[in-house]
Amino acid sequence: MPELPDITAYLSALEPRIVGRPLTHLRIASPFLLRTVQPRIEEIEDHTVRALHRIGKRIVFEFDNGLWLVLHLMIAGRLHWRPLGAKLGGRNNLAAFDFPNGSLVLTEAGSKRRASLHLFATEAAAKEIDPGGLDLFANGVFATDLAAFRTALTAENRTLKRALTDPRILSGIGNAYSDEILHAARLSPILQTHKLTEEQWQRLYVATRDTLKLWIDRLNAEAAQAFPEKVTAFRKDMAAHGRFGQPCPSCGSPIQRIRYADNETNYCPQCQTNGKVLADRSLSRLLGSDWPRTLDELEALKKR
Ligand SMILES: [Zn+2]
């Protein structure tokens, strides 16, 4: 699922291409994509994109008539910048946003149709869908202090993995970057937030800030060169995520995993769990509600 660094890269690639330009035509090929009926979707056509925003993992297009179009890519939704009028053949192509200078095409791999579009009449209505987690990078700047970070994460006693990925607690972080953050912080994914020491809080805070900054800068730099066509949760420079069995870049031990639903958490036992390999499936059952469920279920969580 595209997370905060990926969404930031999409926004920085979209900004010079579509902000200030009119959406001349919106072509929707999938009947499941649009989840709202009012305002009518035609109302954004021939209107200019005034600004782009991010709400958690969602991309928001603000139009000059005050309408807010919210796109959630979910797991397999991706954006592509193609020559104007690009065809929508093939069942993975869900929609095309035609601008005078090109077409923004939305695709979704696989058979499940999870990506969604919502059109709202006002900014306030659009913000209703925000699950409400702390946004560490509001307006593109890391402006969260340790106290606010800690308050958000300790509102409930959760495993670190769950707390980092719960969109009601933190905004924009999912399975991939939570693995990277915990590896950088040298903390166990099953450690509970009410059990962290002062020193561990400091480490988690710095690791969260630095990991996200590193990836935002890296992906933004790529997006400045070319439209991000290869957005993936598995990047070759990641330390732990998606690297089961491969050597940890810090200590060389093989990266381990905890599998659950259609997902897994990756960690280094040497760096994060005092050398302990955590039991796999049985562990996620044992942890019950303190473990992330499916990504879909997490995304469906509403404000407290
Ligand atoms: Zn290690």
mmCIF file of C-alpha atoms and ligand atoms in Angstrom:
data_model
loop_
_atom_site.group_PDB
_atom_site.id
_atom_site.type_symbol
_atom_site.label_atom_id
_atom_site.label_comp_id
_atom_site.label_asym_id
_atom_site.label_seq_id
_atom_site.Cartn_x
_atom_site.Cartn_y
_atom_site.Cartn_z
ATOM 1 C CA MET A 1 0.000 0.000 0.000
ATOM 2 C CA PRO A 2 1.443 3.393 -0.879
ATOM 3 C CA GLU A 3 2.388 5.081 2.400
ATOM 4 C CA LEU A 4 3.389 8.606 3.356
ATOM 5 C CA PRO A 5 6.705 8.725 1.412
ATOM 6 C CA ASP A 6 5.057 7.230 -1.707
ATOM 7 C CA ILE A 7 2.085 9.593 -1.533
ATOM 8 C CA THR A 8 4.434 12.545 -1.029
ATOM 9 C CA ALA A 9 6.314 11.520 -4.172
ATOM 10 C CA TYR A 10 3.073 11.281 -6.156
ATOM 11 C CA LEU A 11 2.085 14.738 -4.961
ATOM 12 C CA SER A 12 5.406 16.290 -5.877
ATOM 13 C CA ALA A 13 5.231 14.698 -9.343
ATOM 14 C CA LEU A 14 1.617 15.784 -9.850
ATOM 15 C CA GLU A 15 2.099 19.359 -8.672
ATOM 16 C CA PRO A 16 3.935 20.703 -11.752
ATOM 17 C CA ARG A 17 1.766 18.652 -14.120
ATOM 18 C CA ILE A 18 -1.764 19.426 -12.981
ATOM 19 C CA VAL A 19 -1.982 22.243 -10.434
ATOM 20 C CA GLY A 20 -3.335 25.328 -12.189
ATOM 21 C CA ARG A 21 -4.612 23.226 -15.091
ATOM 22 C CA PRO A 22 -8.214 22.303 -15.907
ATOM 23 C CA LEU A 23 -9.494 18.756 -15.735
ATOM 24 C CA THR A 24 -10.939 18.648 -19.229
ATOM 25 C CA HIS A 25 -12.481 15.201 -18.892
ATOM 26 C CA LEU A 26 -12.741 12.439 -16.326
ATOM 27 C CA ARG A 27 -13.181 8.944 -17.699
ATOM 28 C CA ILE A 28 -14.213 6.273 -15.198
ATOM 29 C CA ALA A 29 -14.029 2.690 -16.436
ATOM 30 C CA SER A 30 -14.807 0.842 -13.200
ATOM 31 C CA PRO A 31 -18.306 1.106 -11.719
ATOM 32 C CA PHE A 32 -16.909 0.389 -8.231
ATOM 33 C CA LEU A 33 -14.489 3.276 -8.115
ATOM 34 C CA LEU A 34 -16.694 6.256 -7.294
ATOM 35 C CA ARG A 35 -18.265 5.874 -3.834
ATOM 36 C CA THR A 36 -20.263 9.108 -3.641
ATOM 37 C CA VAL A 37 -23.257 10.295 -5.696
ATOM 38 C CA GLN A 38 -23.448 13.922 -4.612
ATOM 39 C CA PRO A 39 -21.992 16.242 -5.791
ATOM 40 C CA ARG A 40 -22.175 14.740 -9.264
ATOM 41 C CA ILE A 41 -18.734 13.818 -10.608
ATOM 42 C CA GLU A 42 -19.282 15.858 -13.787
ATOM 43 C CA GLU A 43 -19.157 18.968 -11.617
ATOM 44 C CA ILE A 44 -15.367 18.891 -11.502
ATOM 45 C CA GLU A 45 -14.938 18.760 -15.267
ATOM 46 C CA ASP A 46 -13.592 21.926 -16.848
ATOM 47 C CA HIS A 47 -12.521 23.096 -13.421
ATOM 48 C CA THR A 48 -8.946 23.855 -12.494
ATOM 49 C CA VAL A 49 -7.012 21.949 -9.844
ATOM 50 C CA ARG A 50 -6.337 24.666 -7.290
ATOM 51 C CA ALA A 51 -4.168 22.580 -4.968
ATOM 52 C CA LEU A 52 -3.218 19.053 -3.956
ATOM 53 C CA HIS A 53 -3.348 17.729 -0.415
ATOM 54 C CA ARG A 54 -2.725 14.551 1.486
ATOM 55 C CA ILE A 55 -5.062 13.115 4.114
ATOM 56 C CA GLY A 56 -3.256 10.126 5.618
ATOM 57 C CA LYS A 57 -2.608 7.789 2.691
ATOM 58 C CA ARG A 58 -5.150 9.565 0.484
ATOM 59 C CA ILE A 59 -4.471 12.026 -2.331
ATOM 60 C CA VAL A 60 -6.790 15.023 -2.500
ATOM 61 C CA PHE A 61 -7.485 17.227 -5.513
ATOM 62 C CA GLU A 62 -8.954 20.611 -4.618
ATOM 63 C CA PHE A 63 -10.855 22.236 -7.515
ATOM 64 C CA ASP A 64 -11.470 25.924 -8.127
ATOM 65 C CA ASN A 65 -15.202 25.494 -7.501
ATOM 66 C CA GLY A 66 -14.470 24.333 -3.961
ATOM 67 C CA LEU A 67 -14.994 20.599 -4.554
ATOM 68 C CA TRP A 68 -12.573 18.124 -3.024
ATOM 69 C CA LEU A 69 -11.897 14.839 -4.803
ATOM 70 C CA VAL A 70 -10.314 12.223 -2.540
ATOM 71 C CA LEU A 71 -8.456 9.244 -3.995
ATOM 72 C CA HIS A 72 -7.491 6.264 -1.850
ATOM 73 C CA LEU A 73 -5.163 3.884 -3.696
ATOM 74 C CA MET A 74 -5.518 1.180 -1.027
ATOM 75 C CA ILE A 75 -3.153 -1.741 -1.683
ATOM 76 C CA ALA A 76 -2.780 -2.073 -5.421
ATOM 77 C CA GLY A 77 -3.919 1.275 -6.820
ATOM 78 C CA ARG A 78 -1.236 3.171 -8.757
ATOM 79 C CA LEU A 79 -0.999 6.359 -10.785
ATOM 80 C CA HIS A 80 0.599 6.827 -14.188
ATOM 81 C CA TRP A 81 1.247 9.885 -16.320
ATOM 82 C CA ARG A 82 0.478 9.106 -19.943
ATOM 83 C CA PRO A 83 0.080 10.962 -23.220
ATOM 84 C CA LEU A 84 -3.224 12.799 -23.488
ATOM 85 C CA GLY A 85 -6.160 10.551 -24.283
ATOM 86 C CA ALA A 86 -4.434 7.334 -23.186
ATOM 87 C CA LYS A 87 -6.749 4.382 -23.790
ATOM 88 C CA LEU A 88 -8.456 2.664 -20.867
ATOM 89 C CA GLY A 89 -8.341 -0.850 -22.299
ATOM 90 C CA GLY A 90 -7.647 -3.765 -19.971
ATOM 91 C CA ARG A 91 -9.400 -4.377 -16.688
ATOM 92 C CA ASN A 92 -6.652 -2.868 -14.528
ATOM 93 C CA ASN A 93 -7.345 0.626 -15.849
ATOM 94 C CA LEU A 94 -9.929 2.216 -13.593
ATOM 95 C CA ALA A 95 -9.983 5.857 -14.627
ATOM 96 C CA ALA A 96 -8.256 8.605 -16.575
ATOM 97 C CA PHE A 97 -8.065 12.257 -15.626
ATOM 98 C CA ASP A 98 -7.490 14.228 -18.814
ATOM 99 C CA PHE A 99 -5.595 17.493 -18.580
ATOM 100 C CA PRO A 100 -4.470 19.621 -21.545
ATOM 101 C CA ASN A 101 -0.919 18.289 -21.168
ATOM 102 C CA GLY A 102 -1.517 14.598 -20.454
ATOM 103 C CA SER A 103 -3.698 11.965 -18.833
ATOM 104 C CA LEU A 104 -3.371 10.797 -15.267
ATOM 105 C CA VAL A 105 -4.348 7.128 -15.331
ATOM 106 C CA LEU A 106 -5.398 5.155 -12.263
ATOM 107 C CA THR A 107 -4.744 1.418 -12.339
ATOM 108 C CA GLU A 108 -5.334 -1.336 -9.822
ATOM 109 C CA ALA A 109 -3.640 -4.706 -10.139
ATOM 110 C CA GLY A 110 -5.409 -7.904 -9.105
ATOM 111 C CA SER A 111 -9.078 -8.782 -9.044
ATOM 112 C CA LYS A 112 -10.173 -6.938 -5.910
ATOM 113 C CA ARG A 113 -11.532 -3.432 -6.450
ATOM 114 C CA ARG A 114 -10.512 -1.530 -3.343
ATOM 115 C CA ALA A 115 -9.252 1.798 -4.657
ATOM 116 C CA SER A 116 -11.844 4.515 -4.183
ATOM 117 C CA LEU A 117 -12.830 8.018 -5.205
ATOM 118 C CA HIS A 118 -15.007 10.258 -3.072
ATOM 119 C CA LEU A 119 -16.185 13.700 -4.170
ATOM 120 C CA PHE A 120 -17.032 16.171 -1.424
ATOM 121 C CA ALA A 121 -18.702 19.572 -1.594
ATOM 122 C CA THR A 122 -16.410 21.155 0.964
ATOM 123 C CA GLU A 123 -13.041 20.810 2.640
ATOM 124 C CA ALA A 124 -14.767 20.099 5.952
ATOM 125 C CA ALA A 125 -16.741 17.238 4.416
ATOM 126 C CA ALA A 126 -13.574 15.779 2.885
ATOM 127 C CA LYS A 127 -11.774 15.910 6.215
ATOM 128 C CA GLU A 128 -14.525 13.840 7.829
ATOM 129 C CA ILE A 129 -12.941 10.764 6.276
ATOM 130 C CA ASP A 130 -9.635 11.387 8.049
ATOM 131 C CA PRO A 131 -9.250 8.597 10.640
ATOM 132 C CA GLY A 132 -7.581 11.253 12.781
ATOM 133 C CA GLY A 133 -4.079 9.900 13.448
ATOM 134 C CA LEU A 134 -1.275 12.316 14.242
ATOM 135 C CA ASP A 135 0.153 13.734 11.019
ATOM 136 C CA LEU A 136 3.905 13.850 11.561
ATOM 137 C CA PHE A 137 4.547 15.760 8.348
ATOM 138 C CA ALA A 138 1.755 18.302 8.236
ATOM 139 C CA ASN A 139 2.430 20.622 5.280
ATOM 140 C CA GLY A 140 5.513 18.629 4.330
ATOM 141 C CA VAL A 141 7.515 19.574 7.419
ATOM 142 C CA PHE A 142 8.260 17.323 10.361
ATOM 143 C CA ALA A 143 6.744 19.377 13.132
ATOM 144 C CA THR A 144 5.898 16.865 15.857
ATOM 145 C CA ASP A 145 7.697 16.914 19.178
ATOM 146 C CA LEU A 146 8.469 13.862 21.277
ATOM 147 C CA ALA A 147 5.706 14.646 23.781
ATOM 148 C CA ALA A 148 2.965 14.755 21.123
ATOM 149 C CA PHE A 149 4.345 11.627 19.482
ATOM 150 C CA ARG A 150 4.354 9.772 22.776
ATOM 151 C CA THR A 151 0.874 10.962 23.721
ATOM 152 C CA ALA A 152 -0.548 9.673 20.431
ATOM 153 C CA LEU A 153 1.148 6.302 20.708
ATOM 154 C CA THR A 154 0.220 5.711 24.335
ATOM 155 C CA ALA A 155 -3.471 6.651 24.076
ATOM 156 C CA GLU A 156 -4.016 2.889 24.037
ATOM 157 C CA ASN A 157 -1.609 0.188 25.151
ATOM 158 C CA ARG A 158 -0.709 -1.368 21.809
ATOM 159 C CA THR A 159 2.103 -3.348 20.331
ATOM 160 C CA LEU A 160 4.468 -1.001 18.513
ATOM 161 C CA LYS A 161 3.608 -2.617 15.188
ATOM 162 C CA ARG A 162 -0.079 -1.984 15.685
ATOM 163 C CA ALA A 163 0.364 1.518 17.099
ATOM 164 C CA LEU A 164 2.544 2.680 14.207
ATOM 165 C CA THR A 165 0.189 1.316 11.543
ATOM 166 C CA ASP A 166 -3.154 2.298 13.113
ATOM 167 C CA PRO A 167 -4.430 5.292 11.085
ATOM 168 C CA ARG A 168 -6.292 6.583 14.165
ATOM 169 C CA ILE A 169 -2.965 6.870 16.009
ATOM 170 C CA LEU A 170 -0.459 7.917 13.338
ATOM 171 C CA SER A 171 -1.231 9.131 9.852
ATOM 172 C CA GLY A 172 0.244 7.649 6.680
ATOM 173 C CA ILE A 173 2.345 4.774 8.015
ATOM 174 C CA GLY A 174 1.685 1.192 6.965
ATOM 175 C CA ASN A 175 3.326 -2.178 6.951
ATOM 176 C CA ALA A 176 6.489 -1.274 5.057
ATOM 177 C CA TYR A 177 7.623 1.890 6.809
ATOM 178 C CA SER A 178 6.669 0.584 10.269
ATOM 179 C CA ASP A 179 9.097 -2.309 9.683
ATOM 180 C CA GLU A 180 11.779 0.157 8.636
ATOM 181 C CA ILE A 181 11.148 2.465 11.593
ATOM 182 C CA LEU A 182 11.276 -0.369 14.134
ATOM 183 C CA HIS A 183 14.474 -1.715 12.613
ATOM 184 C CA ALA A 184 16.091 1.723 12.777
ATOM 185 C CA ALA A 185 14.879 2.121 16.381
ATOM 186 C CA ARG A 186 16.138 -1.361 17.298
ATOM 187 C CA LEU A 187 12.799 -2.127 18.932
ATOM 188 C CA SER A 188 10.655 -5.253 18.863
ATOM 189 C CA PRO A 189 7.413 -5.064 16.884
ATOM 190 C CA ILE A 190 5.591 -6.750 19.795
ATOM 191 C CA LEU A 191 6.835 -4.408 22.528
ATOM 192 C CA GLN A 192 3.837 -2.633 24.073
ATOM 193 C CA THR A 193 3.660 1.127 24.043
ATOM 194 C CA HIS A 194 3.033 1.343 27.800
ATOM 195 C CA LYS A 195 6.283 -0.533 28.473
ATOM 196 C CA LEU A 196 8.782 1.710 26.682
ATOM 197 C CA THR A 197 11.539 3.407 28.675
ATOM 198 C CA GLU A 198 12.443 7.081 28.208
ATOM 199 C CA GLU A 199 15.451 6.063 26.189
ATOM 200 C CA GLN A 200 13.354 3.784 23.953
ATOM 201 C CA TRP A 201 10.871 6.579 23.324
ATOM 202 C CA GLN A 202 13.685 8.843 22.256
ATOM 203 C CA ARG A 203 15.004 6.149 19.916
ATOM 204 C CA LEU A 204 11.590 5.466 18.410
ATOM 205 C CA TYR A 205 10.915 9.138 17.865
ATOM 206 C CA VAL A 206 14.257 9.796 16.164
ATOM 207 C CA ALA A 207 13.947 6.633 14.061
ATOM 208 C CA THR A 208 10.435 7.562 12.932
ATOM 209 C CA ARG A 209 11.478 11.061 11.961
ATOM 210 C CA ASP A 210 14.717 10.045 10.260
ATOM 211 C CA THR A 211 13.341 6.997 8.436
ATOM 212 C CA LEU A 212 10.410 8.898 6.985
ATOM 213 C CA LYS A 213 12.581 11.880 6.072
ATOM 214 C CA LEU A 214 15.135 9.663 4.387
ATOM 215 C CA TRP A 215 12.489 7.981 2.227
ATOM 216 C CA ILE A 216 10.538 11.141 1.492
ATOM 217 C CA ASP A 217 13.722 12.852 0.296
ATOM 218 C CA ARG A 218 14.780 9.825 -1.707
ATOM 219 C CA LEU A 219 11.411 9.302 -3.408
ATOM 220 C CA ASN A 220 10.906 13.018 -4.007
ATOM 221 C CA ALA A 221 14.291 13.195 -5.714
ATOM 222 C CA GLU A 222 13.232 10.311 -7.993
ATOM 223 C CA ALA A 223 9.867 11.972 -8.635
ATOM 224 C CA ALA A 224 11.643 15.152 -9.717
ATOM 225 C CA GLN A 225 13.328 13.121 -12.487
ATOM 226 C CA ALA A 226 10.341 11.127 -13.712
ATOM 227 C CA PHE A 227 6.770 10.347 -12.736
ATOM 228 C CA PRO A 228 6.805 7.613 -10.038
ATOM 229 C CA GLU A 229 5.679 4.641 -12.133
ATOM 230 C CA LYS A 230 7.193 1.977 -9.894
ATOM 231 C CA VAL A 231 5.625 2.589 -6.509
ATOM 232 C CA THR A 232 6.135 -0.516 -4.394
ATOM 233 C CA ALA A 233 6.190 -1.532 -0.738
ATOM 234 C CA PHE A 234 9.407 -3.416 -1.431
ATOM 235 C CA ARG A 235 12.415 -1.275 -2.184
ATOM 236 C CA LYS A 236 15.885 -2.649 -2.544
ATOM 237 C CA ASP A 237 17.430 -0.250 -0.031
ATOM 238 C CA MET A 238 15.030 -1.212 2.726
ATOM 239 C CA ALA A 239 16.678 -2.714 5.802
ATOM 240 C CA ALA A 240 14.047 -5.188 6.971
ATOM 241 C CA HIS A 241 10.777 -4.950 5.078
ATOM 242 C CA GLY A 242 10.364 -7.611 2.400
ATOM 243 C CA ARG A 243 13.794 -9.051 3.202
ATOM 244 C CA PHE A 244 12.925 -12.318 4.973
ATOM 245 C CA GLY A 245 15.984 -14.556 5.117
ATOM 246 C CA GLN A 246 18.336 -11.907 3.798
ATOM 247 C CA PRO A 247 21.128 -10.459 5.947
ATOM 248 C CA CYS A 248 20.355 -7.488 8.189
ATOM 249 C CA PRO A 249 22.356 -4.505 6.885
ATOM 250 C CA SER A 250 23.448 -3.661 10.449
ATOM 251 C CA CYS A 251 24.497 -7.035 11.855
ATOM 252 C CA GLY A 252 24.259 -9.616 9.071
ATOM 253 C CA SER A 253 21.741 -11.907 10.832
ATOM 254 C CA PRO A 254 18.950 -13.226 8.642
ATOM 255 C CA ILE A 255 15.814 -11.082 8.769
ATOM 256 C CA GLN A 256 12.833 -12.927 10.311
ATOM 257 C CA ARG A 257 9.099 -12.610 9.863
ATOM 258 C CA ILE A 258 5.748 -12.850 11.590
ATOM 259 C CA ARG A 259 3.026 -13.756 9.112
ATOM 260 C CA TYR A 260 -0.596 -12.744 9.496
ATOM 261 C CA ALA A 261 -3.511 -12.586 7.079
ATOM 262 C CA ASP A 262 -1.947 -11.790 3.683
ATOM 263 C CA ASN A 263 0.902 -9.882 5.246
ATOM 264 C CA GLU A 264 4.088 -10.177 7.193
ATOM 265 C CA THR A 265 6.189 -8.150 9.562
ATOM 266 C CA ASN A 266 9.934 -8.331 9.113
ATOM 267 C CA TYR A 267 12.502 -7.731 11.845
ATOM 268 C CA CYS A 268 16.059 -8.529 12.831
ATOM 269 C CA PRO A 269 16.228 -10.715 15.970
ATOM 270 C CA GLN A 270 19.785 -9.618 16.706
ATOM 271 C CA CYS A 271 19.030 -5.896 16.500
ATOM 272 C CA GLN A 272 15.442 -5.824 17.739
ATOM 273 C CA THR A 273 14.447 -8.750 19.963
ATOM 274 C CA ASN A 274 17.587 -9.646 21.935
ATOM 275 C CA GLY A 275 18.283 -12.492 19.550
ATOM 276 C CA LYS A 276 14.847 -14.076 20.029
ATOM 277 C CA VAL A 277 13.024 -15.397 17.006
ATOM 278 C CA LEU A 278 9.336 -14.718 17.601
ATOM 279 C CA ALA A 279 6.939 -17.587 16.932
ATOM 280 C CA ASP A 280 5.153 -17.006 13.680
ATOM 281 C CA ARG A 281 1.401 -17.535 13.181
ATOM 282 C CA SER A 282 0.640 -18.558 16.756
ATOM 283 C CA LEU A 283 2.038 -15.235 17.920
ATOM 284 C CA SER A 284 -0.235 -13.096 15.813
ATOM 285 C CA ARG A 285 -3.200 -15.147 17.088
ATOM 286 C CA LEU A 286 -2.075 -14.691 20.646
ATOM 287 C CA LEU A 287 -1.688 -10.959 20.260
ATOM 288 C CA GLY A 288 -5.229 -10.664 18.942
ATOM 289 C CA SER A 289 -6.342 -7.056 18.782
ATOM 290 C CA ASP A 290 -2.857 -5.773 19.493
ATOM 291 C CA TRP A 291 -1.662 -6.893 16.131
ATOM 292 C CA PRO A 292 -2.488 -5.272 12.770
ATOM 293 C CA ARG A 293 -5.224 -7.221 11.067
ATOM 294 C CA THR A 294 -5.517 -7.064 7.305
ATOM 295 C CA LEU A 295 -4.541 -3.800 5.660
ATOM 296 C CA ASP A 296 -8.155 -3.386 4.575
ATOM 297 C CA GLU A 297 -9.394 -3.679 8.127
ATOM 298 C CA LEU A 298 -6.826 -1.182 9.344
ATOM 299 C CA GLU A 299 -7.795 1.326 6.686
ATOM 300 C CA ALA A 300 -11.451 0.909 7.597
ATOM 301 C CA LEU A 301 -10.854 2.049 11.159
ATOM 302 C CA LYS A 302 -12.807 5.169 11.949
ATOM 303 C CA LYS A 303 -12.081 8.000 14.320
ATOM 304 C CA ARG A 304 -12.365 7.134 17.965
HETATM 305 ZN ZN ZN B 1 20.462 -6.793 12.665
#
